[in-house]
Short mmCIF file of C-alpha atoms in Angstrom, two decimals:
data_model
loop_
_atom_site.label_atom_id
_atom_site.label_comp_id
_atom_site.label_asym_id
_atom_site.label_seq_id
_atom_site.Cartn_x
_atom_site.Cartn_y
_atom_site.Cartn_z
CA UNK X 1 90.60 107.26 80.80
CA UNK X 2 91.74 109.68 78.40
CA UNK X 3 93.82 108.54 75.54
CA UNK X 4 95.92 111.86 75.36
CA UNK X 5 98.39 112.91 77.89
CA UNK X 6 98.00 116.49 78.99
CA UNK X 7 101.00 117.94 80.91
CA UNK X 8 98.90 121.26 82.28
CA UNK X 9 96.28 118.99 83.42
CA UNK X 10 98.52 116.46 85.76
CA UNK X 11 100.10 119.70 87.15
CA UNK X 12 96.81 121.07 88.12
CA UNK X 13 95.62 117.55 89.47
CA UNK X 14 99.13 117.97 91.32
CA UNK X 15 97.70 120.39 93.63
CA UNK X 16 95.59 117.82 95.42
CA UNK X 17 99.11 115.72 95.92
CA UNK X 18 100.68 119.40 97.14
CA UNK X 19 97.93 119.79 99.76
CA UNK X 20 98.58 116.25 100.88
CA UNK X 21 102.40 116.64 101.06
CA UNK X 22 101.86 120.15 103.06
CA UNK X 23 99.86 118.58 105.74
CA UNK X 24 102.13 115.17 106.30
CA UNK X 25 105.42 117.36 106.15
CA UNK X 26 103.87 119.66 109.05
CA UNK X 27 102.42 116.82 111.11
CA UNK X 28 105.57 114.58 110.72
CA UNK X 29 108.06 117.61 111.62
CA UNK X 30 106.08 118.99 114.82
CA UNK X 31 103.93 116.32 116.26
CA UNK X 32 106.75 114.20 117.70
CA UNK X 33 108.24 117.47 119.18
CA UNK X 34 104.94 118.54 120.79
CA UNK X 35 104.63 114.96 122.31
CA UNK X 36 108.17 115.12 123.82
CA UNK X 37 108.13 118.60 124.86
CA UNK X 38 104.28 119.24 125.83
CA UNK X 39 103.41 115.85 127.13
CA UNK X 40 106.96 114.36 127.92
CA UNK X 41 106.33 111.15 126.05
CA UNK X 42 109.23 108.64 125.61
CA UNK X 43 110.09 107.47 122.16
CA UNK X 44 108.39 104.32 122.00
CA UNK X 45 105.01 106.03 122.98
CA UNK X 46 105.88 109.05 120.33
CA UNK X 47 106.23 106.11 117.84
CA UNK X 48 103.07 104.35 118.73
CA UNK X 49 101.37 107.50 118.45
CA UNK X 50 102.76 108.60 115.35
CA UNK X 51 101.42 105.44 113.66
CA UNK X 52 98.01 105.85 114.57
CA UNK X 53 97.24 107.89 111.56
CA UNK X 54 98.23 105.11 109.47
CA UNK X 55 96.36 102.53 111.51
CA UNK X 56 93.15 104.64 110.72
CA UNK X 57 94.35 104.82 107.17
CA UNK X 58 95.09 101.06 106.85
CA UNK X 59 91.20 100.07 107.57
CA UNK X 60 89.94 103.21 105.69
CA UNK X 61 91.87 103.97 102.31
CA UNK X 62 91.61 100.63 100.77
CA UNK X 63 87.84 100.39 101.27
CA UNK X 64 87.60 104.03 99.94
CA UNK X 65 89.30 102.90 97.11
CA UNK X 66 87.01 100.22 96.23
CA UNK X 67 83.96 102.66 97.03
CA UNK X 68 85.29 105.28 94.29
CA UNK X 69 85.75 102.80 91.79
CA UNK X 70 81.90 102.29 92.03
CA UNK X 71 80.43 105.71 92.94
CA UNK X 72 79.01 107.56 90.07
CA UNK X 73 78.03 111.38 90.76
CA UNK X 74 77.20 114.21 88.39
CA UNK X 75 81.24 115.46 89.37
CA UNK X 76 82.36 112.17 89.07
CA UNK X 77 83.82 109.25 91.05
CA UNK X 78 86.63 110.67 92.82
CA UNK X 79 85.91 114.53 93.54
CA UNK X 80 83.07 113.72 96.14
CA UNK X 81 85.56 112.58 98.40
CA UNK X 82 87.99 115.28 98.04
CA UNK X 83 85.05 117.87 98.76
CA UNK X 84 83.72 116.15 102.10
CA UNK X 85 87.66 115.14 103.49
CA UNK X 86 89.70 118.45 102.86
CA UNK X 87 87.47 120.65 105.09
CA UNK X 88 87.46 118.35 108.09
CA UNK X 89 91.15 117.68 107.50
CA UNK X 90 92.04 121.48 107.44
CA UNK X 91 89.61 122.32 110.76
CA UNK X 92 91.05 119.68 112.92
CA UNK X 93 94.55 120.34 111.44
CA UNK X 94 94.20 123.90 112.79
CA UNK X 95 93.53 122.77 116.30
CA UNK X 96 96.50 120.65 116.81
CA UNK X 97 99.12 123.26 117.79
CA UNK X 98 96.76 124.91 120.52
CA UNK X 99 95.78 121.66 122.07
CA UNK X 100 97.39 121.89 125.57
CA UNK X 101 96.06 118.87 127.33
CA UNK X 102 96.42 115.57 125.79
CA UNK X 103 92.77 114.34 125.15
CA UNK X 104 92.04 117.82 122.98
CA UNK X 105 95.51 117.00 121.52
CA UNK X 106 94.65 113.36 120.73
CA UNK X 107 90.96 114.77 119.33
CA UNK X 108 92.27 117.00 116.95
CA UNK X 109 94.79 114.47 115.54
CA UNK X 110 92.17 111.51 115.11
CA UNK X 111 89.90 114.09 113.54
CA UNK X 112 92.62 115.00 111.11
CA UNK X 113 93.77 111.69 110.06
CA UNK X 114 90.70 110.00 109.89
CA UNK X 115 89.46 112.65 107.49
CA UNK X 116 93.00 112.85 105.38
CA UNK X 117 92.44 108.63 105.16
CA UNK X 118 89.10 109.41 103.34
CA UNK X 119 90.19 111.89 100.71
CA UNK X 120 94.06 110.54 99.84
CA UNK X 121 93.29 107.51 97.76
CA UNK X 122 90.63 109.34 95.59
CA UNK X 123 92.67 112.18 94.78
CA UNK X 124 95.88 109.70 94.05
CA UNK X 125 93.50 107.38 91.95
CA UNK X 126 92.68 110.39 89.75
CA UNK X 127 95.99 110.54 87.85
CA UNK X 128 95.70 106.94 86.22
CA UNK X 129 91.89 107.62 85.60
CA UNK X 130 93.02 110.31 83.32
CA UNK X 131 96.57 109.19 82.12
CA UNK X 132 97.44 106.56 79.45
CA UNK X 133 99.87 103.71 80.47
CA UNK X 134 102.68 104.86 78.88
CA UNK X 135 102.66 108.00 80.42
CA UNK X 136 102.01 107.12 83.80
CA UNK X 137 105.46 107.58 85.33
CA UNK X 138 106.25 111.05 83.76
CA UNK X 139 102.33 111.86 85.38
CA UNK X 140 103.20 110.38 88.62
CA UNK X 141 106.49 112.42 88.49
CA UNK X 142 104.65 115.56 88.06
CA UNK X 143 102.17 114.70 90.85
CA UNK X 144 105.07 113.96 93.14
CA UNK X 145 106.81 116.93 91.99
CA UNK X 146 104.06 119.05 93.03
CA UNK X 147 104.29 116.96 96.69
CA UNK X 148 107.72 117.93 96.85
CA UNK X 149 106.83 121.46 96.66
CA UNK X 150 104.34 121.15 99.07
CA UNK X 151 107.11 119.42 101.44
CA UNK X 152 109.40 122.07 100.57
CA UNK X 153 107.03 124.97 101.42
CA UNK X 154 105.99 122.97 104.60
CA UNK X 155 109.66 122.07 105.76
CA UNK X 156 111.01 125.94 104.54
CA UNK X 157 108.36 128.41 105.46
CA UNK X 158 107.08 126.18 108.33
CA UNK X 159 110.63 126.53 109.83
CA UNK X 160 110.30 130.09 110.00
CA UNK X 161 106.61 130.40 110.69
CA UNK X 162 107.30 128.04 113.69
CA UNK X 163 110.10 130.45 115.13
CA UNK X 164 107.17 133.16 114.97
CA UNK X 165 104.45 130.96 116.64
CA UNK X 166 104.32 127.15 116.73
CA UNK X 167 100.58 127.25 115.59
CA UNK X 168 101.73 129.33 112.12
CA UNK X 169 102.84 126.39 110.29
CA UNK X 170 99.57 124.54 111.00
CA UNK X 171 97.07 127.33 110.31
CA UNK X 172 98.63 128.49 107.25
CA UNK X 173 98.81 124.60 105.98
CA UNK X 174 95.25 124.54 106.37
CA UNK X 175 94.50 127.37 103.94
CA UNK X 176 96.94 125.83 101.46
CA UNK X 177 95.18 122.50 101.46
CA UNK X 178 91.79 124.10 101.02
CA UNK X 179 93.11 126.39 98.22
CA UNK X 180 94.67 123.05 96.77
CA UNK X 181 91.31 121.10 96.67
CA UNK X 182 89.61 123.97 95.04
CA UNK X 183 92.10 123.94 92.06
CA UNK X 184 91.46 120.30 91.63
CA UNK X 185 87.80 120.48 91.86
CA UNK X 186 87.56 123.41 89.30
CA UNK X 187 89.90 122.40 86.76
CA UNK X 188 90.20 118.80 86.81
CA UNK X 189 87.29 117.01 84.93
CA UNK X 190 86.78 113.36 85.41
CA UNK X 191 86.01 110.89 82.57
CA UNK X 192 82.51 110.93 81.53
CA UNK X 193 82.71 107.02 80.89
CA UNK X 194 84.77 104.65 82.96
CA UNK X 195 85.59 101.26 81.77
CA UNK X 196 83.52 98.27 83.34
CA UNK X 197 83.88 94.91 83.96
CA UNK X 198 81.41 92.50 82.75
CA UNK X 199 82.38 90.26 85.79
CA UNK X 200 81.67 91.06 89.30
CA UNK X 201 84.64 93.15 90.51
CA UNK X 202 86.27 91.35 94.06
CA UNK X 203 86.72 93.16 97.08
CA UNK X 204 89.84 94.01 98.88
CA UNK X 205 90.12 90.95 100.77
CA UNK X 206 89.37 88.90 97.56
CA UNK X 207 92.11 91.04 95.87
CA UNK X 208 94.68 90.27 98.36
CA UNK X 209 93.96 86.64 98.03
CA UNK X 210 94.05 86.92 94.25
CA UNK X 211 97.77 88.53 94.85
CA UNK X 212 98.79 86.22 97.02
CA UNK X 213 97.83 83.32 95.07
CA UNK X 214 98.93 84.40 91.72
CA UNK X 215 101.48 82.35 89.86
CA UNK X 216 104.12 85.26 89.01
CA UNK X 217 103.81 86.89 92.46
CA UNK X 218 105.47 90.15 90.75
CA UNK X 219 102.35 92.10 92.41
CA UNK X 220 103.05 90.30 96.10
CA UNK X 221 107.04 90.89 95.44
CA UNK X 222 106.57 94.80 94.75
CA UNK X 223 104.00 95.18 97.29
CA UNK X 224 106.51 93.72 100.06
CA UNK X 225 109.10 95.90 98.63
CA UNK X 226 107.07 98.87 99.43
CA UNK X 227 106.60 97.81 102.84
CA UNK X 228 110.23 97.58 103.16
CA UNK X 229 111.47 100.34 101.46
CA UNK X 230 108.82 102.77 103.31
CA UNK X 231 110.16 101.11 106.61
CA UNK X 232 113.31 102.49 105.88
CA UNK X 233 112.33 105.75 104.89
CA UNK X 234 110.29 106.45 107.59
CA UNK X 235 113.52 106.58 109.62
CA UNK X 236 114.37 109.94 107.90
CA UNK X 237 110.63 110.99 107.87
CA UNK X 238 108.57 110.46 111.30
CA UNK X 239 111.75 110.83 113.52
CA UNK X 240 114.32 113.29 112.01
CA UNK X 241 113.38 116.35 113.98
CA UNK X 242 114.10 114.51 117.08
CA UNK X 243 117.33 112.97 115.45
CA UNK X 244 118.20 116.25 115.02
CA UNK X 245 117.40 117.89 118.32
CA UNK X 246 118.62 114.82 120.25
CA UNK X 247 121.93 113.48 118.18
CA UNK X 248 122.97 116.33 116.04
CA UNK X 249 121.99 118.83 118.96
CA UNK X 250 120.12 121.00 116.63
CA UNK X 251 116.79 122.99 116.79
CA UNK X 252 113.78 121.12 115.67
CA UNK X 253 112.74 123.70 113.48
CA UNK X 254 116.16 123.36 111.60
CA UNK X 255 115.79 119.86 111.57
CA UNK X 256 112.89 120.42 109.58
CA UNK X 257 114.54 122.96 107.43
CA UNK X 258 117.33 119.97 106.39
CA UNK X 259 114.16 118.22 105.46
CA UNK X 260 113.54 120.71 103.06
CA UNK X 261 116.77 120.18 101.11
CA UNK X 262 115.89 116.51 100.65
CA UNK X 263 112.31 117.54 99.51
CA UNK X 264 113.94 119.99 97.16
CA UNK X 265 116.20 117.31 95.23
CA UNK X 266 113.21 115.19 95.19
CA UNK X 267 111.08 117.86 93.34
CA UNK X 268 114.53 118.58 91.10
CA UNK X 269 114.53 114.88 90.18
CA UNK X 270 110.65 113.73 90.32
CA UNK X 271 110.16 114.27 86.10
CA UNK X 272 113.94 112.82 85.34
CA UNK X 273 112.73 109.98 87.35
CA UNK X 274 109.82 109.49 85.43
CA UNK X 275 111.26 109.84 82.20
CA UNK X 276 114.42 107.54 83.42
CA UNK X 277 111.43 104.77 84.14
CA UNK X 278 110.09 104.97 80.85
CA UNK X 279 113.33 104.99 79.15
CA UNK X 280 114.91 102.18 80.99
CA UNK X 281 112.55 100.56 82.88
CA UNK X 282 110.86 101.31 86.13
CA UNK X 283 112.33 98.22 87.54
CA UNK X 284 115.94 98.98 87.05
CA UNK X 285 115.45 102.64 88.20
CA UNK X 286 113.62 101.39 91.98
CA UNK X 287 116.58 99.26 92.23
CA UNK X 288 119.00 102.08 91.46
CA UNK X 289 117.25 104.45 93.55
CA UNK X 290 116.97 101.73 96.85
CA UNK X 291 120.94 100.94 96.49
CA UNK X 292 121.52 105.00 96.42
CA UNK X 293 119.39 105.39 99.55
CA UNK X 294 120.66 102.61 101.68
CA UNK X 295 124.37 103.85 100.99
CA UNK X 296 123.14 107.11 101.83
CA UNK X 297 121.62 106.38 105.30
CA UNK X 298 124.72 104.05 106.16
CA UNK X 299 126.71 107.22 105.40
CA UNK X 300 124.86 109.20 107.79
CA UNK X 301 125.29 106.31 110.41
CA UNK X 302 128.93 105.96 110.21
CA UNK X 303 129.77 109.80 109.97
CA UNK X 304 130.70 111.83 113.14
CA UNK X 305 128.37 114.58 114.43
CA UNK X 306 130.96 117.16 114.11
CA UNK X 307 131.31 116.12 110.62
CA UNK X 308 127.50 116.13 109.99
CA UNK X 309 126.85 119.40 111.29
CA UNK X 310 130.22 121.30 109.55
CA UNK X 311 128.44 124.02 108.10
CA UNK X 312 129.52 124.13 104.36
CA UNK X 313 128.14 127.78 103.10
CA UNK X 314 124.56 129.34 103.22
CA UNK X 315 122.16 129.93 100.78
CA UNK X 316 119.38 131.97 100.25
CA UNK X 317 115.74 130.39 101.16
CA UNK X 318 117.87 127.21 101.99
CA UNK X 319 119.81 128.82 105.01
CA UNK X 320 123.05 126.84 106.23
CA UNK X 321 124.10 123.94 104.32
CA UNK X 322 125.96 121.45 106.61
CA UNK X 323 127.42 118.31 105.35
CA UNK X 324 124.33 116.49 106.29
CA UNK X 325 122.30 118.34 103.73
CA UNK X 326 124.72 116.75 100.84
CA UNK X 327 123.55 113.23 102.35
CA UNK X 328 119.71 114.41 102.62
CA UNK X 329 120.02 115.73 98.84
CA UNK X 330 121.26 112.35 97.52
CA UNK X 331 118.81 110.67 99.47
CA UNK X 332 115.96 112.79 97.82
CA UNK X 333 117.24 111.86 94.45
CA UNK X 334 117.13 108.29 95.79
CA UNK X 335 113.72 108.82 96.86
CA UNK X 336 112.34 110.20 93.54
CA UNK X 337 113.65 107.45 91.78
CA UNK X 338 112.05 104.33 93.79
CA UNK X 339 108.82 106.20 94.74
CA UNK X 340 107.69 108.44 91.42
CA UNK X 341 107.79 104.81 89.44
CA UNK X 342 106.44 102.39 92.12
CA UNK X 343 102.60 103.63 91.63
CA UNK X 344 102.40 103.09 88.05
CA UNK X 345 104.15 99.57 88.45
CA UNK X 346 101.43 98.55 90.63
CA UNK X 347 98.80 99.61 88.65
CA UNK X 348 99.85 98.45 85.45
CA UNK X 349 99.21 95.01 86.83
CA UNK X 350 95.38 95.42 86.52
CA UNK X 351 92.72 96.94 84.08
CA UNK X 352 91.28 100.23 84.21
CA UNK X 353 87.98 99.37 85.95
CA UNK X 354 90.30 98.39 88.78
CA UNK X 355 92.61 101.06 89.49
CA UNK X 356 91.27 102.14 92.67
CA UNK X 357 91.45 99.03 94.07
CA UNK X 358 94.95 98.56 93.18
CA UNK X 359 95.77 102.16 94.31
CA UNK X 360 94.15 100.90 97.74
CA UNK X 361 96.51 98.07 97.71
CA UNK X 362 99.29 100.25 97.20
CA UNK X 363 98.32 102.39 100.02
CA UNK X 364 97.62 99.32 102.11
CA UNK X 365 101.15 98.14 102.26
CA UNK X 366 102.59 101.89 102.55
CA UNK X 367 100.30 102.41 105.45
CA UNK X 368 101.40 98.69 106.92
CA UNK X 369 104.70 100.32 106.74
CA UNK X 370 103.88 103.40 107.96
CA UNK X 371 102.38 101.68 111.05
CA UNK X 372 105.39 99.34 111.83
CA UNK X 373 107.83 101.88 111.08
CA UNK X 374 107.74 104.53 113.97
CA UNK X 375 106.52 101.79 116.27
CA UNK X 376 109.48 99.77 115.32
CA UNK X 377 112.00 102.70 115.27
CA UNK X 378 110.59 103.93 118.63
CA UNK X 379 111.58 101.03 120.35
CA UNK X 380 114.63 100.61 118.55
CA UNK X 381 115.26 104.00 120.31
CA UNK X 382 114.60 103.25 123.67
CA UNK X 383 116.58 100.06 123.59
CA UNK X 384 119.39 101.56 122.27
CA UNK X 385 119.18 103.84 125.80
CA UNK X 386 117.49 107.12 123.66
CA UNK X 387 120.55 106.55 120.75
CA UNK X 388 118.55 108.19 117.94
CA UNK X 389 121.35 107.52 115.39
CA UNK X 390 120.42 103.75 115.60
CA UNK X 391 117.75 104.51 112.94
CA UNK X 392 120.31 105.33 110.58
CA UNK X 393 121.75 101.53 110.67
CA UNK X 394 118.23 100.20 110.90
CA UNK X 395 117.34 101.52 107.49
CA UNK X 396 119.61 100.14 105.39
CA UNK X 397 118.68 96.64 106.34
CA UNK X 398 115.09 97.15 105.31
CA UNK X 399 116.32 98.69 102.08
CA UNK X 400 118.42 95.68 101.29
CA UNK X 401 115.35 93.39 101.86
CA UNK X 402 113.06 95.57 99.43
CA UNK X 403 116.10 94.96 97.01
CA UNK X 404 115.85 91.38 97.28
CA UNK X 405 111.96 91.55 96.57
CA UNK X 406 112.16 93.92 93.63
CA UNK X 407 114.68 91.57 91.89
CA UNK X 408 111.47 89.19 91.28
CA UNK X 409 109.42 91.29 89.75
CA UNK X 410 108.73 90.57 86.19
CA UNK X 411 105.63 92.71 85.28
CA UNK X 412 104.55 96.61 85.70
CA UNK X 413 106.52 98.22 82.83
CA UNK X 414 104.38 100.88 80.99
CA UNK X 415 102.28 99.10 78.59
CA UNK X 416 102.21 99.80 74.94
CA UNK X 417 99.19 101.45 73.34
CA UNK X 418 97.21 100.20 70.64
CA UNK X 419 96.78 102.46 67.12
CA UNK X 420 93.96 104.69 67.86
CA UNK X 421 93.73 104.29 71.66
#
């Protein structure tokens, strides 16, 4: 691991997460609408379908994290996974909007999310590989800033492209992820030497047992907190375009554009959130974000549709700014406070030799949540007679549980580097 923190290098690495975010944002924005409009599927089935990619990731990403810890090649231990997974993801993604029959649609989406699961953990694990512990919150802020830029492009530009042709956002997204991967390959050099443990490293199952049996329980608590706050956030992410269409009564592409407002403020506060986590502590920063996000989502729930859709102004690029945009912008700030500081807390509970494994644990619990979220949200919508607003009540409950879990976390703050390191 490099002992010096290089902002430029982390920005270049951020192109990897930029590519991930572009594809995920487009997928979550438009695939639910395809399932409803093209194939007439009900909300609970749509929720299950939107969880399939995360079911695949559940089995693939943690194993790939362990695998990439042990791989040794001339170009590094993480880069080979990126070079294989990205082209397959891009090609499969391009077929999704043109699939007119359900079997072809399922084949395209399945190929896409299997390939994505293959390279996501390695690209994220590169950050702690090349970043000293005290700077990991800042580095994660930069990487998430780049991811947020990808989300903004996907939501705002994708909305305009969708109006021209529903396939255009997907084709442009495929091109962008290939370019992003090339930036990572050309400009990020992995460490020539890695910290090696003298003892045999436990596999993923053994690592999970270690987490459960740890007397401190800090890692278990933060992993459970991660599960519950992603469960709450999925109410906004996976179903928001259908919420906009079916509850607010606005076009699906405008719902995607509104998510761009959330992503914009996530980007603006990505770096400050990392700096704040380094100054006042990651735990305190995350707890503040959880409370703010829960309050914002509950505010959306209790606000009448007429209020939420009242347009305040119109801005270049962003378009119309209704009152719900103010809620979403605040949600973006809250999500930055939470998300920027959580992965650094997890990886700073282990040694450098097991960063990939613990990154895999992080994605194991976030993926479990991403499976449970769409399925439970879809079922709740159907039980509520297709009332999409019920999601904005469910989310604060899960966020409260995450808050309680985080109160018991005692480790994971930035480690002090010894002189000479």
